[in-house]
Amino acid sequence: MRIVRRGWPVALAAVLLVVGLLGWYMSIDLQRSEAADNGAVVDSKTTAQVQASVSQALGRVLTYDYQDPASTEAAADELLAGAARTEYDTLFASLQERAPGQKLMLSAQVQAIGVKELHGSTARLLVFLDQSSRRAKDDESSVSAAQLAVTAKKVGGVWKITQLKPL
Amino acid sequence: MMTDEVEKVTDDDESQQRPASRRKDPEPRQRSGGGWRFVLLGVALLVAASGSFAWWQTSGDEDRKTAETRDAVLLQARQDIATMNTLDYRKVDAGVKAWGAVTTGTLRDQLTQVSKEDRQLLAEQKKISTGRVVDASVVDLDASSATVIAAVEVTVQDAAKPDSEPTVKRNRFSADIVKVGGRWRIETLQQVAVSLS
């Protein structure tokens, strides 16, 4: 009887400890889940911001006028970084070679855009891009539908495109 | 709050017991040693209360729920959009039935009312189409509806020419998804056409 009487606080404490630790464990487990860690769509403000920035950036960087290549290059300097920048430089160099002869003009417009992942200052997006090219030399023009996987990083308050992969 | 009270009770308990034990208790060590049990109980109560609160708060977190809904919608939509781009001429009825199972509303009505003649036609074309969602993203979301965009690769094998290479097409889709009867279903499915302004 005495042992039971003296033991009850310990027994109760043990039960309470188990309940409490389980609660903490479940809470941390839920917070650590992949879903909760991804702010895409959930953080609607940042999602909208990334969408707007990337749409604008793609439009500027992939629009090219043989008469004014400098403004496209300036946009690339401003809005591209990392692997996207390196790849773009290669593309831009070959463009610079043919563009004046063909009198080439390119334009691009984002048709649909979705943020798949948003972790802090890194975002992954799926972009449907409409592109058109016009060669003034022989008056040839074409349109194409592109699908891009884009990675963007926020650097110094600006969302920059760091990866650009056609799907 | 709760713990403060518990600890106070424990303190009071000890302060009352100690003088008493000096006078009367035959086993002073054991008697005064009883205090740690109540301290332990107090600590345990604190852990239990805070743990339960944390659990309750996290599981009720709206953002977390939205995030889980987003992932559930995307997973379902990827499968269903692939289904909508898949049809085997040898199993037209099964294919059409699968379309009906993943859609709702007018779209579902249209698909399930495919006439016998049309089914016959599909069977005679001897095509095996297999859809694969290359990438997809939720664009818009609330508790019972969502918009998903998907990059889809459709491989078409022409069984009439078994030696021919399958043709691969890339399509862009936008789907409106709604939750009906506990399942996310496609309400509209449209190709995202080029429209330069």
Coordinates of C-alpha atoms in Angstrom, one line a residue:
Chain A
M1 CA 0.0 0.0 0.0
R2 CA 2.7 2.4 1.0
I3 CA 4.7 1.8 -2.2
V4 CA 1.6 2.4 -4.3
R5 CA 0.9 5.5 -2.4
R6 CA 4.4 6.9 -2.8
G7 CA 4.8 5.6 -6.3
W8 CA 1.9 7.3 -8.0
P9 CA 3.6 10.6 -8.7
V10 CA 6.4 8.8 -10.4
A11 CA 4.0 6.6 -12.4
L12 CA 1.9 9.6 -13.4
A13 CA 5.1 11.6 -14.3
A14 CA 6.2 8.7 -16.5
V15 CA 2.9 8.7 -18.4
L16 CA 2.9 12.5 -18.7
L17 CA 6.5 12.4 -20.0
V18 CA 5.6 9.9 -22.7
V19 CA 2.6 12.0 -23.7
G20 CA 4.6 15.2 -23.8
L21 CA 7.6 13.7 -25.7
L22 CA 5.2 12.1 -28.2
G23 CA 3.5 15.5 -28.8
W24 CA 6.8 17.2 -29.4
Y25 CA 8.0 14.4 -31.7
M26 CA 4.8 14.5 -33.8
S27 CA 4.9 18.3 -33.9
I28 CA 8.5 18.3 -35.2
D29 CA 7.8 15.5 -37.5
L30 CA 4.9 17.3 -39.1
Q31 CA 7.0 20.5 -39.4
R32 CA 9.9 18.7 -41.0
S33 CA 7.7 17.1 -43.6
E34 CA 8.6 17.9 -47.2
A35 CA 5.2 19.4 -47.9
A36 CA 5.4 21.9 -45.1
D37 CA 9.0 22.9 -46.0
N38 CA 7.9 23.9 -49.5
G39 CA 6.4 27.4 -49.7
A40 CA 5.2 27.2 -53.3
V41 CA 1.5 28.4 -53.6
V42 CA 1.2 28.4 -49.8
D43 CA 3.3 31.6 -49.5
S44 CA 1.2 33.3 -52.0
K45 CA 3.0 36.6 -51.9
T46 CA 6.4 35.2 -52.6
T47 CA 5.0 32.8 -55.2
A48 CA 3.4 35.7 -57.1
Q49 CA 6.7 37.7 -56.8
V50 CA 8.8 34.8 -58.2
Q51 CA 6.3 34.3 -61.0
A52 CA 6.3 37.9 -62.0
S53 CA 10.0 38.2 -61.8
V54 CA 10.8 35.1 -63.8
S55 CA 8.1 35.9 -66.5
Q56 CA 9.6 39.3 -66.9
A57 CA 13.2 38.1 -66.9
L58 CA 12.5 35.4 -69.6
G59 CA 10.7 37.9 -71.7
R60 CA 13.6 40.3 -71.7
V61 CA 16.4 37.9 -72.0
L62 CA 14.9 35.9 -74.8
T63 CA 13.8 38.9 -76.8
Y64 CA 16.4 40.0 -79.3
D65 CA 16.6 42.6 -82.0
Y66 CA 19.6 42.4 -84.4
Q67 CA 19.5 46.2 -84.4
D68 CA 19.8 46.4 -80.6
P69 CA 21.6 43.4 -79.1
A70 CA 23.0 45.5 -76.3
S71 CA 19.7 45.8 -74.4
T72 CA 19.3 42.0 -74.5
E73 CA 22.8 41.6 -73.2
A74 CA 22.2 44.1 -70.5
A75 CA 19.1 42.1 -69.4
A76 CA 21.1 39.0 -69.3
D77 CA 23.7 40.7 -67.1
E78 CA 21.0 41.8 -64.8
L79 CA 18.8 38.7 -64.6
L80 CA 20.8 35.6 -65.2
A81 CA 23.4 34.0 -63.0
G82 CA 25.2 30.7 -62.6
A83 CA 24.8 27.9 -65.2
A84 CA 22.0 29.9 -67.0
R85 CA 24.4 32.7 -67.5
T86 CA 27.2 30.5 -68.9
E87 CA 24.8 28.7 -71.3
Y88 CA 23.3 32.0 -72.4
D89 CA 26.7 33.4 -73.3
T90 CA 27.3 30.6 -75.7
L91 CA 23.8 31.0 -77.2
F92 CA 24.2 34.7 -77.4
A93 CA 27.6 34.5 -79.1
S94 CA 26.2 32.3 -81.9
L95 CA 23.2 34.6 -82.2
Q96 CA 25.5 37.6 -82.6
E97 CA 27.2 35.8 -85.5
R98 CA 24.1 35.1 -87.6
A99 CA 21.7 37.8 -86.5
P100 CA 23.0 40.9 -88.5
G101 CA 23.2 38.9 -91.7
Q102 CA 19.7 37.4 -91.3
K103 CA 18.3 40.5 -89.7
L104 CA 17.0 38.3 -86.9
M105 CA 14.4 39.3 -84.3
L106 CA 13.3 37.0 -81.5
S107 CA 10.6 37.5 -79.0
A108 CA 9.3 35.5 -76.1
Q109 CA 6.3 35.6 -73.9
V110 CA 5.4 33.5 -70.9
Q111 CA 2.0 31.8 -71.5
A112 CA 1.7 29.9 -68.2
I113 CA 3.9 29.6 -65.1
G114 CA 3.8 27.7 -61.9
V115 CA 6.1 27.5 -58.9
K116 CA 6.8 23.9 -58.0
E117 CA 9.1 24.5 -55.1
L118 CA 10.0 27.5 -52.9
H119 CA 12.6 27.1 -50.2
G120 CA 13.8 30.4 -48.8
S121 CA 15.5 32.2 -51.6
T122 CA 15.5 29.3 -54.1
A123 CA 12.5 28.5 -56.4
R124 CA 11.8 25.9 -59.1
L125 CA 9.3 26.6 -61.7
L126 CA 7.6 25.1 -64.7
V127 CA 7.2 27.7 -67.5
F128 CA 5.2 27.5 -70.8
L129 CA 6.9 29.9 -73.2
D130 CA 5.8 31.1 -76.6
Q131 CA 8.6 32.1 -78.9
S132 CA 8.6 33.8 -82.3
S133 CA 11.5 34.5 -84.6
R134 CA 11.5 36.7 -87.7
R135 CA 14.1 37.0 -90.3
A136 CA 13.7 40.4 -92.0
K137 CA 16.2 39.4 -94.7
D138 CA 13.9 36.8 -96.3
D139 CA 10.7 37.6 -94.4
E140 CA 10.6 34.2 -92.8
S141 CA 8.9 33.9 -89.4
S142 CA 7.9 31.1 -87.1
V143 CA 6.4 30.5 -83.7
S144 CA 7.1 27.7 -81.3
A145 CA 5.8 26.4 -78.0
A146 CA 8.5 25.7 -75.3
Q147 CA 8.3 24.1 -71.9
L148 CA 11.1 25.1 -69.5
A149 CA 12.2 24.0 -66.1
V150 CA 13.6 27.1 -64.4
T151 CA 15.5 27.5 -61.2
A152 CA 15.6 31.0 -59.7
K153 CA 17.5 32.4 -56.8
K154 CA 17.0 35.6 -55.0
V155 CA 20.2 37.6 -54.9
G156 CA 20.3 41.0 -53.4
G157 CA 16.6 41.4 -53.5
V158 CA 16.3 40.4 -57.1
W159 CA 15.1 37.0 -58.4
K160 CA 17.7 35.8 -60.9
I161 CA 17.4 32.8 -63.2
T162 CA 20.2 30.3 -62.5
Q163 CA 19.1 27.3 -64.5
L164 CA 17.1 27.1 -67.7
K165 CA 16.3 23.6 -69.0
P166 CA 14.0 22.9 -72.0
L167 CA 11.8 19.9 -71.3
Chain B
M1 CA 1.0 28.9 -15.6
M2 CA 0.1 25.4 -14.7
T3 CA 3.6 24.4 -13.8
D4 CA 4.2 27.4 -11.7
E5 CA 1.3 26.3 -9.6
V6 CA 2.5 22.8 -9.4
E7 CA 5.9 23.9 -8.3
K8 CA 4.5 26.2 -5.7
V9 CA 2.4 23.3 -4.3
T10 CA 5.5 21.2 -4.1
D11 CA 7.5 23.9 -2.3
D12 CA 4.6 24.4 0.1
D13 CA 4.5 20.7 0.6
E14 CA 8.1 20.6 1.6
S15 CA 8.1 23.6 3.8
Q16 CA 5.2 22.2 5.7
Q17 CA 6.7 18.7 5.9
R18 CA 10.2 19.5 7.0
P19 CA 9.5 21.0 10.4
A20 CA 6.9 18.3 11.0
S21 CA 9.2 15.5 10.1
R22 CA 11.8 16.7 12.6
R23 CA 9.4 16.3 15.3
K24 CA 7.3 13.3 14.5
D25 CA 8.4 11.3 11.5
P26 CA 10.4 8.2 12.3
E27 CA 11.9 8.0 8.8
P28 CA 12.9 11.6 8.1
R29 CA 15.1 10.8 5.1
Q30 CA 12.4 9.0 3.2
R31 CA 9.7 11.5 4.1
S32 CA 11.6 14.6 3.0
G33 CA 12.8 12.7 -0.1
G34 CA 9.2 12.5 -1.3
G35 CA 9.6 16.1 -2.6
W36 CA 11.5 15.1 -5.7
R37 CA 8.6 13.0 -6.9
F38 CA 6.4 16.1 -7.0
V39 CA 9.1 18.1 -8.7
L40 CA 9.4 15.3 -11.3
L41 CA 5.6 15.3 -11.7
G42 CA 5.7 19.1 -12.2
V43 CA 8.3 18.8 -14.9
A44 CA 6.4 15.9 -16.5
L45 CA 3.3 18.0 -16.5
L46 CA 5.2 20.8 -18.2
V47 CA 6.5 18.5 -20.9
A48 CA 3.0 16.9 -21.4
A49 CA 1.3 20.3 -21.6
S50 CA 3.8 21.9 -24.0
G51 CA 4.1 18.7 -26.1
S52 CA 0.3 18.4 -26.5
F53 CA 0.1 22.1 -27.3
A54 CA 2.8 21.9 -30.0
W55 CA 1.2 18.9 -31.6
W56 CA -2.2 20.6 -31.6
Q57 CA -0.8 23.8 -33.0
T58 CA 1.2 22.1 -35.8
S59 CA -1.6 19.8 -36.8
G60 CA -4.0 22.7 -37.0
D61 CA -1.6 24.8 -39.0
E62 CA -3.4 26.1 -42.1
D63 CA -0.3 26.6 -44.2
R64 CA 0.8 23.0 -43.5
K65 CA -2.6 21.7 -44.5
T66 CA -2.5 23.8 -47.7
A67 CA 0.9 22.5 -48.5
E68 CA -0.3 18.9 -48.1
T69 CA -3.3 19.6 -50.3
R70 CA -1.0 21.1 -52.9
D71 CA 1.2 18.0 -53.0
A72 CA -1.8 15.6 -53.0
V73 CA -3.4 17.5 -55.9
L74 CA -0.2 17.5 -57.9
L75 CA 0.4 13.8 -57.4
Q76 CA -3.2 12.9 -58.5
A77 CA -3.2 15.4 -61.4
R78 CA 0.1 13.9 -62.8
Q79 CA -1.4 10.4 -62.8
D80 CA -4.7 11.6 -64.2
I81 CA -3.4 13.8 -67.0
A82 CA -1.2 10.8 -68.1
T83 CA -4.3 8.6 -68.1
M84 CA -6.1 11.2 -70.3
N85 CA -3.3 10.9 -72.8
T86 CA -3.3 7.2 -72.9
L87 CA -5.3 4.8 -75.0
D88 CA -4.7 1.3 -76.4
Y89 CA -6.7 0.4 -79.5
R90 CA -7.1 -3.2 -78.2
K91 CA -8.7 -1.9 -74.9
V92 CA -10.8 1.1 -76.0
D93 CA -13.6 0.4 -73.6
A94 CA -11.2 0.1 -70.6
G95 CA -9.4 3.3 -71.8
V96 CA -12.6 5.3 -72.0
K97 CA -13.7 3.9 -68.7
A98 CA -10.4 5.1 -67.2
W99 CA -11.0 8.6 -68.6
G100 CA -14.4 8.6 -67.0
A101 CA -12.9 7.6 -63.6
V102 CA -10.5 10.6 -63.5
T103 CA -12.9 13.3 -64.7
T104 CA -16.0 15.0 -63.6
G105 CA -18.8 17.3 -64.9
T106 CA -19.3 18.1 -68.5
L107 CA -15.9 16.6 -69.5
R108 CA -16.9 13.3 -67.9
D109 CA -20.2 13.3 -69.6
Q110 CA -18.6 13.9 -73.0
L111 CA -16.0 11.1 -72.5
T112 CA -18.4 8.5 -71.2
Q113 CA -20.9 9.1 -74.0
V114 CA -18.4 8.2 -76.7
S115 CA -20.6 6.4 -79.2
K116 CA -20.1 2.8 -80.3
E117 CA -19.1 4.0 -83.8
D118 CA -16.4 6.3 -82.3
R119 CA -15.1 3.4 -80.2
Q120 CA -15.0 1.2 -83.3
L121 CA -13.1 3.9 -85.1
L122 CA -10.6 4.2 -82.3
A123 CA -10.1 0.5 -82.4
E124 CA -9.6 0.4 -86.1
Q125 CA -6.9 3.2 -86.0
K126 CA -4.6 0.7 -84.3
K127 CA -2.8 3.3 -82.3
I128 CA -1.3 2.8 -78.8
S129 CA -0.9 6.2 -77.1
T130 CA 1.0 6.4 -73.9
G131 CA 1.0 9.7 -72.0
R132 CA 3.8 10.7 -69.5
V133 CA 3.8 13.8 -67.5
V134 CA 7.4 15.2 -67.7
D135 CA 6.8 18.0 -65.3
A136 CA 3.8 19.7 -63.6
S137 CA 3.0 22.5 -61.2
V138 CA 0.1 23.7 -59.2
V139 CA -0.7 27.2 -60.3
D140 CA -3.8 27.9 -58.1
L141 CA -5.3 26.2 -55.2
D142 CA -8.1 26.3 -52.6
A143 CA -9.7 23.7 -50.4
S144 CA -11.7 22.1 -53.2
S145 CA -10.4 23.3 -56.5
A146 CA -7.0 23.8 -58.2
T147 CA -5.4 24.6 -61.5
V148 CA -2.4 22.5 -62.7
I149 CA -0.2 22.9 -65.7
A150 CA 1.7 19.9 -67.1
A151 CA 4.3 19.2 -69.7
V152 CA 3.2 15.9 -71.3
E153 CA 5.0 13.6 -73.6
V154 CA 2.8 11.3 -75.7
T155 CA 4.3 8.3 -77.4
V156 CA 2.2 6.9 -80.2
Q157 CA 2.9 3.5 -81.6
D158 CA 1.2 2.6 -84.9
A159 CA 0.3 -1.1 -84.6
A160 CA -0.7 -1.2 -88.2
K161 CA 3.0 -0.7 -89.0
P162 CA 4.7 -2.7 -86.4
D163 CA 8.2 -1.9 -87.8
S164 CA 7.7 1.9 -87.6
E165 CA 9.3 4.0 -84.9
P166 CA 6.9 5.4 -82.4
T167 CA 6.2 9.1 -82.7
V168 CA 6.8 11.3 -79.7
K169 CA 4.8 14.5 -79.2
R170 CA 5.2 17.2 -76.6
N171 CA 2.1 18.9 -75.4
R172 CA 1.4 21.6 -72.9
F173 CA -1.7 21.2 -70.8
S174 CA -3.7 23.2 -68.3
A175 CA -6.2 21.4 -66.1
D176 CA -8.9 22.6 -63.7
I177 CA -9.2 20.1 -60.9
V178 CA -12.0 19.8 -58.4
K179 CA -12.5 17.6 -55.4
V180 CA -15.6 15.5 -55.8
G181 CA -16.5 12.7 -53.4
G182 CA -13.2 12.8 -51.7
R183 CA -11.2 12.5 -54.9
W184 CA -9.5 15.2 -57.1
R185 CA -10.9 15.0 -60.6
I186 CA -10.2 16.8 -63.8
E187 CA -13.0 19.2 -64.7
T188 CA -11.4 20.7 -67.8
L189 CA -8.2 19.8 -69.7
Q190 CA -6.9 22.1 -72.4
Q191 CA -3.9 22.4 -74.5
V192 CA -2.0 25.7 -73.9
A193 CA -1.8 27.0 -77.4
V194 CA 0.8 29.5 -78.6
S195 CA -0.8 33.0 -78.6
L196 CA 1.7 35.7 -79.0
S197 CA 0.4 39.2 -78.5

